[in-house]
PDB file of C-alpha atoms in Angstrom:
ATOM      1  CA  UNK C1078     -12.758   4.424   0.591  1.00 63.00           C
ATOM      2  CA  UNK C1079     -12.438   0.491  -1.089  1.00 64.00           C
ATOM      3  CA  UNK C1080     -14.709   1.469  -3.871  1.00 77.00           C
ATOM      4  CA  UNK C1081     -13.251   4.677  -4.890  1.00 82.00           C
ATOM      5  CA  UNK C1082     -10.193   2.225  -5.162  1.00 82.00           C
ATOM      6  CA  UNK C1083     -12.017  -0.250  -6.967  1.00 84.00           C
ATOM      7  CA  UNK C1084     -13.206   2.090  -9.505  1.00 85.00           C
ATOM      8  CA  UNK C1085      -9.628   3.336  -9.859  1.00 85.00           C
ATOM      9  CA  UNK C1086      -8.038   0.049 -10.047  1.00 87.00           C
ATOM     10  CA  UNK C1087     -11.884  -0.975 -12.563  1.00 87.00           C
ATOM     11  CA  UNK C1088      -9.980   2.088 -14.893  1.00 87.00           C
ATOM     12  CA  UNK C1089      -7.093   1.022 -15.057  1.00 88.00           C
ATOM     13  CA  UNK C1090      -8.401  -2.723 -16.405  1.00 89.00           C
ATOM     14  CA  UNK C1091     -10.383  -1.252 -18.689  1.00 89.00           C
ATOM     15  CA  UNK C1092      -7.917   0.884 -19.960  1.00 91.00           C
ATOM     16  CA  UNK C1093      -4.964  -1.931 -20.461  1.00 90.00           C
ATOM     17  CA  UNK C1094      -8.035  -4.306 -21.636  1.00 90.00           C
ATOM     18  CA  UNK C1095      -8.836  -1.204 -24.539  1.00 88.00           C
ATOM     19  CA  UNK C1096      -5.403  -1.152 -25.133  1.00 90.00           C
ATOM     20  CA  UNK C1097      -4.378  -4.900 -25.940  1.00 87.00           C
ATOM     21  CA  UNK C1098      -7.871  -4.988 -27.905  1.00 84.00           C
ATOM     22  CA  UNK C1099      -6.901  -2.619 -30.504  1.00 86.00           C
ATOM     23  CA  UNK C1100      -3.577  -4.671 -31.188  1.00 83.00           C
ATOM     24  CA  UNK C1101      -3.547  -7.728 -33.110  1.00 75.00           C
ATOM     25  CA  UNK C1102      -6.037 -10.635 -33.503  1.00 77.00           C
ATOM     26  CA  UNK C1103      -7.210 -12.126 -30.368  1.00 76.00           C
ATOM     27  CA  UNK C1104      -6.755 -15.786 -29.554  1.00 79.00           C
ATOM     28  CA  UNK C1105      -8.798 -18.409 -28.759  1.00 77.00           C
ATOM     29  CA  UNK C1106      -6.634 -19.853 -25.806  1.00 80.00           C
ATOM     30  CA  UNK C1107      -5.141 -16.513 -25.321  1.00 85.00           C
ATOM     31  CA  UNK C1108      -8.399 -14.222 -24.154  1.00 87.00           C
ATOM     32  CA  UNK C1109      -8.374  -9.999 -24.503  1.00 90.00           C
ATOM     33  CA  UNK C1110      -9.420 -10.344 -21.000  1.00 88.00           C
ATOM     34  CA  UNK C1111      -7.058 -12.511 -19.515  1.00 90.00           C
ATOM     35  CA  UNK C1112      -3.953 -11.410 -21.153  1.00 91.00           C
ATOM     36  CA  UNK C1113      -5.432  -7.513 -19.476  1.00 91.00           C
ATOM     37  CA  UNK C1114      -5.708  -8.990 -15.895  1.00 90.00           C
ATOM     38  CA  UNK C1115      -1.984 -10.218 -16.269  1.00 92.00           C
ATOM     39  CA  UNK C1116      -0.544  -6.746 -17.709  1.00 92.00           C
ATOM     40  CA  UNK C1117      -2.396  -5.046 -14.852  1.00 90.00           C
ATOM     41  CA  UNK C1118      -1.840  -7.377 -11.959  1.00 89.00           C
ATOM     42  CA  UNK C1119       2.220  -6.614 -12.969  1.00 91.00           C
ATOM     43  CA  UNK C1120       1.275  -3.203 -12.914  1.00 89.00           C
ATOM     44  CA  UNK C1121      -0.206  -2.997 -10.185  1.00 83.00           C
ATOM     45  CA  UNK C1122       2.492  -5.243  -8.142  1.00 85.00           C
ATOM     46  CA  UNK C1123       4.905  -2.552  -9.769  1.00 87.00           C
ATOM     47  CA  UNK C1124       2.447   0.383  -8.397  1.00 82.00           C
ATOM     48  CA  UNK C1125       2.660  -1.286  -4.636  1.00 77.00           C
ATOM     49  CA  UNK C1126       6.258  -1.845  -5.388  1.00 80.00           C
ATOM     50  CA  UNK C1127       7.631   1.139  -3.037  1.00 79.00           C
ATOM     51  CA  UNK C1128       5.367  -0.149  -0.039  1.00 74.00           C
ATOM     52  CA  UNK C1129       6.877  -3.913  -0.604  1.00 73.00           C
ATOM     53  CA  UNK C1130      10.001  -2.601  -0.839  1.00 74.00           C
ATOM     54  CA  UNK C1131       9.823  -0.446   2.542  1.00 71.00           C
ATOM     55  CA  UNK C1132       8.365  -3.594   4.382  1.00 70.00           C
ATOM     56  CA  UNK C1133      11.564  -5.955   2.888  1.00 69.00           C
ATOM     57  CA  UNK C1134      13.862  -3.682   4.655  1.00 71.00           C
ATOM     58  CA  UNK C1135      11.751  -2.739   7.387  1.00 70.00           C
ATOM     59  CA  UNK C1136      12.001  -6.703   8.165  1.00 68.00           C
ATOM     60  CA  UNK C1137      16.093  -6.673   7.139  1.00 71.00           C
ATOM     61  CA  UNK C1138      16.499  -4.570   9.776  1.00 71.00           C
ATOM     62  CA  UNK C1139      14.567  -6.228  11.967  1.00 71.00           C
ATOM     63  CA  UNK C1140      16.861  -9.580  11.556  1.00 70.00           C
ATOM     64  CA  UNK C1141      19.842  -7.261  11.949  1.00 71.00           C
ATOM     65  CA  UNK C1142      18.890  -6.588  15.557  1.00 72.00           C
ATOM     66  CA  UNK C1143      17.850 -10.526  16.315  1.00 74.00           C
ATOM     67  CA  UNK C1144      20.812 -10.521  18.369  1.00 76.00           C
ATOM     68  CA  UNK C1145      20.730  -7.197  19.842  1.00 79.00           C
ATOM     69  CA  UNK C1146      17.254  -7.773  21.071  1.00 74.00           C
ATOM     70  CA  UNK C1147      18.059 -11.397  22.280  1.00 77.00           C
ATOM     71  CA  UNK C1148      21.251  -9.940  24.334  1.00 79.00           C
ATOM     72  CA  UNK C1149      18.522  -7.643  26.186  1.00 76.00           C
ATOM     73  CA  UNK C1150      15.919  -9.947  26.474  1.00 75.00           C
ATOM     74  CA  UNK C1151      17.609 -11.876  28.389  1.00 79.00           C
ATOM     75  CA  UNK C1152      19.871  -9.531  30.141  1.00 74.00           C
ATOM     76  CA  UNK C1153      16.654  -7.764  31.879  1.00 74.00           C
ATOM     77  CA  UNK C1154      14.505 -11.271  31.711  1.00 73.00           C
ATOM     78  CA  UNK C1155      13.640 -10.114  35.120  1.00 75.00           C
ATOM     79  CA  UNK C1156      13.382  -6.029  34.902  1.00 72.00           C
ATOM     80  CA  UNK C1157      10.425  -5.788  31.914  1.00 77.00           C
ATOM     81  CA  UNK C1158      10.680  -2.066  32.747  1.00 80.00           C
ATOM     82  CA  UNK C1159      14.127  -1.650  32.270  1.00 80.00           C
ATOM     83  CA  UNK C1160      13.409  -4.231  29.277  1.00 77.00           C
ATOM     84  CA  UNK C1161      11.500  -2.107  27.301  1.00 79.00           C
ATOM     85  CA  UNK C1162      13.379   0.911  27.864  1.00 82.00           C
ATOM     86  CA  UNK C1163      16.588  -0.413  26.493  1.00 77.00           C
ATOM     87  CA  UNK C1164      14.569  -1.385  23.143  1.00 77.00           C
ATOM     88  CA  UNK C1165      13.461   1.801  23.128  1.00 80.00           C
ATOM     89  CA  UNK C1166      16.852   2.822  22.717  1.00 79.00           C
ATOM     90  CA  UNK C1167      17.945   0.390  20.691  1.00 75.00           C
ATOM     91  CA  UNK C1168      15.170   1.067  17.905  1.00 78.00           C
ATOM     92  CA  UNK C1169      15.853   4.849  18.338  1.00 78.00           C
ATOM     93  CA  UNK C1170      19.318   4.563  17.703  1.00 75.00           C
ATOM     94  CA  UNK C1171      18.947   2.703  14.908  1.00 74.00           C
ATOM     95  CA  UNK C1172      15.800   4.707  13.593  1.00 73.00           C
ATOM     96  CA  UNK C1173      14.173   1.290  13.222  1.00 71.00           C
ATOM     97  CA  UNK C1174       9.930   1.880  14.208  1.00 68.00           C
ATOM     98  CA  UNK C1175       8.865  -2.302  15.172  1.00 64.00           C
ATOM     99  CA  UNK C1176       4.881  -0.591  14.269  1.00 62.00           C
ATOM    100  CA  UNK C1177       6.622  -0.166  10.462  1.00 58.00           C
ATOM    101  CA  UNK C1178       5.421  -3.567   9.133  1.00 56.00           C
ATOM    102  CA  UNK C1179       1.816  -3.335  10.290  1.00 61.00           C
ATOM    103  CA  UNK C1180       1.976   0.471   8.701  1.00 59.00           C
ATOM    104  CA  UNK C1181       2.838  -1.263   5.914  1.00 59.00           C
ATOM    105  CA  UNK C1182       0.083  -4.390   5.819  1.00 61.00           C
ATOM    106  CA  UNK C1183      -2.951  -1.398   6.838  1.00 69.00           C
ATOM    107  CA  UNK C1184      -1.989   0.477   3.814  1.00 66.00           C
ATOM    108  CA  UNK C1185      -1.589  -2.329   0.953  1.00 67.00           C
ATOM    109  CA  UNK C1186      -4.851  -4.305   2.486  1.00 75.00           C
ATOM    110  CA  UNK C1187      -8.058  -1.676   1.315  1.00 80.00           C
ATOM    111  CA  UNK C1188      -6.143  -1.903  -2.185  1.00 76.00           C
ATOM    112  CA  UNK C1189      -5.954  -5.512  -2.234  1.00 76.00           C
ATOM    113  CA  UNK C1190      -9.474  -6.062  -1.363  1.00 83.00           C
ATOM    114  CA  UNK C1191     -10.427  -3.308  -3.582  1.00 84.00           C
ATOM    115  CA  UNK C1192      -8.761  -5.368  -6.570  1.00 81.00           C
ATOM    116  CA  UNK C1193      -9.937  -8.252  -5.194  1.00 81.00           C
ATOM    117  CA  UNK C1194     -13.698  -6.891  -5.810  1.00 86.00           C
ATOM    118  CA  UNK C1195     -13.071  -5.366  -9.045  1.00 85.00           C
ATOM    119  CA  UNK C1196     -12.154  -8.842 -10.367  1.00 82.00           C
ATOM    120  CA  UNK C1197     -15.079 -10.096  -8.588  1.00 82.00           C
ATOM    121  CA  UNK C1198     -17.463  -7.712 -10.275  1.00 84.00           C
ATOM    122  CA  UNK C1199     -15.943  -6.545 -13.517  1.00 86.00           C
ATOM    123  CA  UNK C1200     -19.758  -5.535 -14.372  1.00 88.00           C
ATOM    124  CA  UNK C1201     -19.372  -2.762 -11.712  1.00 87.00           C
ATOM    125  CA  UNK C1202     -16.234  -1.974 -11.876  1.00 87.00           C
ATOM    126  CA  UNK C1203     -14.778  -2.679 -15.062  1.00 87.00           C
ATOM    127  CA  UNK C1204     -17.099  -2.479 -18.122  1.00 88.00           C
ATOM    128  CA  UNK C1205     -20.099  -0.496 -16.629  1.00 85.00           C
ATOM    129  CA  UNK C1206     -22.273  -2.526 -19.408  1.00 83.00           C
ATOM    130  CA  UNK C1207     -23.312  -5.898 -18.662  1.00 87.00           C
ATOM    131  CA  UNK C1208     -23.548  -6.542 -22.601  1.00 87.00           C
ATOM    132  CA  UNK C1209     -20.425  -5.571 -23.487  1.00 84.00           C
ATOM    133  CA  UNK C1210     -18.781  -7.679 -20.412  1.00 84.00           C
ATOM    134  CA  UNK C1211     -21.391 -10.200 -21.799  1.00 83.00           C
ATOM    135  CA  UNK C1212     -19.963 -10.087 -25.373  1.00 83.00           C
ATOM    136  CA  UNK C1213     -15.852 -10.674 -24.731  1.00 85.00           C
ATOM    137  CA  UNK C1214     -14.160 -13.987 -24.763  1.00 83.00           C
ATOM    138  CA  UNK C1215     -13.344 -14.944 -20.839  1.00 82.00           C
ATOM    139  CA  UNK C1216     -11.806 -18.252 -22.412  1.00 86.00           C
ATOM    140  CA  UNK C1217      -7.645 -18.252 -20.889  1.00 89.00           C
ATOM    141  CA  UNK C1218      -5.548 -21.291 -21.458  1.00 89.00           C
ATOM    142  CA  UNK C1219      -7.443 -24.273 -19.910  1.00 90.00           C
ATOM    143  CA  UNK C1220      -9.784 -21.886 -17.994  1.00 87.00           C
ATOM    144  CA  UNK C1221     -12.824 -21.578 -20.409  1.00 88.00           C
ATOM    145  CA  UNK C1222     -14.520 -19.060 -18.383  1.00 85.00           C
ATOM    146  CA  UNK C1223     -12.831 -16.467 -15.809  1.00 87.00           C
ATOM    147  CA  UNK C1224     -16.106 -15.978 -14.657  1.00 83.00           C
ATOM    148  CA  UNK C1225     -15.903 -18.996 -13.356  1.00 84.00           C
ATOM    149  CA  UNK C1226     -13.842 -20.966 -10.721  1.00 87.00           C
ATOM    150  CA  UNK C1227     -11.177 -23.269 -12.670  1.00 86.00           C
ATOM    151  CA  UNK C1228     -12.953 -26.721 -13.341  1.00 84.00           C
ATOM    152  CA  UNK C1229      -9.206 -28.464 -12.425  1.00 84.00           C
ATOM    153  CA  UNK C1230      -7.811 -28.780  -9.340  1.00 78.00           C
ATOM    154  CA  UNK C1231      -4.561 -29.137 -11.122  1.00 83.00           C
ATOM    155  CA  UNK C1232      -4.702 -25.658 -12.858  1.00 88.00           C
ATOM    156  CA  UNK C1233      -4.882 -22.721 -10.698  1.00 88.00           C
ATOM    157  CA  UNK C1234      -5.940 -24.044  -7.160  1.00 89.00           C
ATOM    158  CA  UNK C1235      -2.098 -25.906  -7.724  1.00 90.00           C
ATOM    159  CA  UNK C1236      -0.275 -22.547  -8.862  1.00 91.00           C
ATOM    160  CA  UNK C1237      -1.547 -20.892  -5.777  1.00 89.00           C
ATOM    161  CA  UNK C1238      -0.936 -22.926  -3.341  1.00 90.00           C
ATOM    162  CA  UNK C1239       2.239 -23.416  -4.394  1.00 91.00           C
ATOM    163  CA  UNK C1240       3.363 -20.201  -5.509  1.00 90.00           C
ATOM    164  CA  UNK C1241       2.040 -18.754  -2.362  1.00 87.00           C
ATOM    165  CA  UNK C1242       4.112 -21.781  -0.534  1.00 88.00           C
ATOM    166  CA  UNK C1243       7.345 -20.501  -1.827  1.00 87.00           C
ATOM    167  CA  UNK C1244       6.487 -16.831  -1.828  1.00 82.00           C
ATOM    168  CA  UNK C1245       5.832 -17.625   2.088  1.00 79.00           C
ATOM    169  CA  UNK C1246       9.102 -19.549   1.886  1.00 78.00           C
ATOM    170  CA  UNK C1247      11.485 -16.732   0.633  1.00 76.00           C
ATOM    171  CA  UNK C1248       9.962 -14.242   3.119  1.00 70.00           C
ATOM    172  CA  UNK C1249      11.359 -15.951   5.912  1.00 65.00           C
ATOM    173  CA  UNK C1250      14.118 -17.878   4.939  1.00 61.00           C
ATOM    174  CA  UNK C1251      16.867 -14.344   5.835  1.00 55.00           C
ATOM    175  CA  UNK C1252      14.860 -14.296   8.776  1.00 54.00           C
ATOM    176  CA  UNK C1253      16.506 -15.276  12.561  1.00 53.00           C
ATOM    177  CA  UNK C1254      13.961 -16.707  14.679  1.00 52.00           C
ATOM    178  CA  UNK C1255      13.909 -18.171  18.270  1.00 52.00           C
ATOM    179  CA  UNK C1256      12.814 -21.911  17.962  1.00 59.00           C
ATOM    180  CA  UNK C1257       9.158 -21.086  19.051  1.00 57.00           C
ATOM    181  CA  UNK C1258       9.004 -18.711  16.195  1.00 55.00           C
ATOM    182  CA  UNK C1259      10.460 -21.205  13.414  1.00 62.00           C
ATOM    183  CA  UNK C1260       7.684 -23.517  14.070  1.00 67.00           C
ATOM    184  CA  UNK C1261       4.822 -21.021  13.931  1.00 67.00           C
ATOM    185  CA  UNK C1262       6.318 -19.606  10.723  1.00 68.00           C
ATOM    186  CA  UNK C1263       7.061 -23.459  10.043  1.00 72.00           C
ATOM    187  CA  UNK C1264       3.237 -23.961  10.079  1.00 75.00           C
ATOM    188  CA  UNK C1265       1.835 -21.010   8.923  1.00 75.00           C
ATOM    189  CA  UNK C1266       4.171 -22.108   5.245  1.00 76.00           C
ATOM    190  CA  UNK C1267       1.986 -24.968   5.496  1.00 80.00           C
ATOM    191  CA  UNK C1268      -1.973 -23.655   6.536  1.00 83.00           C
ATOM    192  CA  UNK C1269      -2.001 -20.807   4.751  1.00 83.00           C
ATOM    193  CA  UNK C1270      -0.951 -22.572   0.949  1.00 85.00           C
ATOM    194  CA  UNK C1271      -3.534 -25.182   1.897  1.00 86.00           C
ATOM    195  CA  UNK C1272      -5.931 -22.223   2.731  1.00 86.00           C
ATOM    196  CA  UNK C1273      -5.404 -20.705  -0.420  1.00 86.00           C
ATOM    197  CA  UNK C1274      -6.116 -23.479  -2.232  1.00 89.00           C
ATOM    198  CA  UNK C1275      -9.025 -24.692  -0.620  1.00 86.00           C
ATOM    199  CA  UNK C1276     -10.388 -20.712  -2.014  1.00 84.00           C
ATOM    200  CA  UNK C1277      -8.855 -20.768  -5.019  1.00 84.00           C
ATOM    201  CA  UNK C1278     -11.605 -24.008  -5.955  1.00 86.00           C
ATOM    202  CA  UNK C1279     -14.263 -21.061  -5.366  1.00 85.00           C
ATOM    203  CA  UNK C1280     -13.179 -17.975  -6.568  1.00 85.00           C
ATOM    204  CA  UNK C1281     -13.933 -16.926  -9.517  1.00 83.00           C
ATOM    205  CA  UNK C1282     -10.415 -18.048 -12.213  1.00 87.00           C
ATOM    206  CA  UNK C1283     -10.224 -13.987 -13.014  1.00 86.00           C
ATOM    207  CA  UNK C1284      -9.116 -13.766  -8.956  1.00 85.00           C
ATOM    208  CA  UNK C1285      -6.961 -16.881  -8.714  1.00 88.00           C
ATOM    209  CA  UNK C1286      -5.269 -15.627 -12.417  1.00 89.00           C
ATOM    210  CA  UNK C1287      -4.195 -12.432 -10.462  1.00 88.00           C
ATOM    211  CA  UNK C1288      -2.744 -14.412  -7.536  1.00 88.00           C
ATOM    212  CA  UNK C1289      -0.607 -16.565  -9.290  1.00 90.00           C
ATOM    213  CA  UNK C1290       1.297 -13.602 -11.392  1.00 92.00           C
ATOM    214  CA  UNK C1291       1.355 -11.249  -8.194  1.00 88.00           C
ATOM    215  CA  UNK C1292       2.846 -14.352  -6.153  1.00 89.00           C
ATOM    216  CA  UNK C1293       5.225 -14.723  -8.824  1.00 92.00           C
ATOM    217  CA  UNK C1294       5.953 -11.176  -8.985  1.00 89.00           C
ATOM    218  CA  UNK C1295       6.516 -11.146  -5.186  1.00 85.00           C
ATOM    219  CA  UNK C1296       8.837 -14.244  -5.465  1.00 87.00           C
ATOM    220  CA  UNK C1297      10.593 -12.846  -8.643  1.00 87.00           C
ATOM    221  CA  UNK C1298      11.517  -9.072  -6.760  1.00 82.00           C
ATOM    222  CA  UNK C1299      12.165 -11.453  -3.328  1.00 79.00           C
ATOM    223  CA  UNK C1300      15.330 -14.128  -5.080  1.00 82.00           C
ATOM    224  CA  UNK C1301      16.467 -10.499  -5.602  1.00 79.00           C
ATOM    225  CA  UNK C1302      16.533  -9.449  -3.080  1.00 72.00           C
ATOM    226  CA  UNK C1303      17.894 -12.186  -0.507  1.00 67.00           C
ATOM    227  CA  UNK C1304      20.569 -12.114  -3.007  1.00 70.00           C
ATOM    228  CA  UNK C1305      21.138  -8.867  -2.462  1.00 62.00           C
ATOM    229  CA  UNK C1306      21.585  -9.348   1.023  1.00 55.00           C
ATOM    230  CA  UNK C1307      23.904 -12.372   1.051  1.00 54.00           C
ATOM    231  CA  UNK C1308      26.183 -10.227  -0.845  1.00 51.00           C
ATOM    232  CA  UNK C1309      25.750  -7.468   1.936  1.00 44.00           C
ATOM    233  CA  UNK C1310      26.569 -10.180   4.222  1.00 48.00           C
ATOM    234  CA  UNK C1311      29.583 -11.506   2.457  1.00 48.00           C
ATOM    235  CA  UNK C1312      30.625  -8.091   2.100  1.00 43.00           C
ATOM    236  CA  UNK C1313      30.876  -7.117   5.960  1.00 39.00           C
ATOM    237  CA  UNK C1314      32.353 -10.112   6.770  1.00 46.00           C
TER     238      UNK C1314
END
């Protein structure tokens, strides 16, 4: 499955690379390969946009139901069986599936892994011929070679960590949770960017470019989504 998706996404990256390389003259700082990764990432995120929007709507719906969920939990805290039945009634009444968020993540996961594999092994999935891949310019901005890790810690590793932190904060800014869940989320908001920072130090820089551009796309999407949610809340007051 991952190999099949890898060939599809690799074909998309090769198509974009061919399109970009047929236009204008390649800049020393902006290689065709680097530009193709950026554009393919954006296209890739647009392809996943319906799934991401569905996930955002599911999160918003869960947030809206939180007061009623807490009420049921407090009212039937000594009767787990009735509590579960009342929760199921609540979900059915509001047409909400609590498993939908996990299902969406399961759909996205193999696609994202496949795209990682494409950038990790571009000869196999994109260019097919090692001679073609070895001949192209792999530099991008301050990065001398997208095949190798970024030599500067303040570059992609830091950008990857910062954009991951911002995306995580924005995703949870409109979610009401109990103190324990909030504490866990705060720890994740620190732990995940730190983990991404360490990983980006060893990943090929091409994967780092994909991660940063993907995060920026998600941040813009989340800002628009949060703004829309804020307007809806004001109108319903």
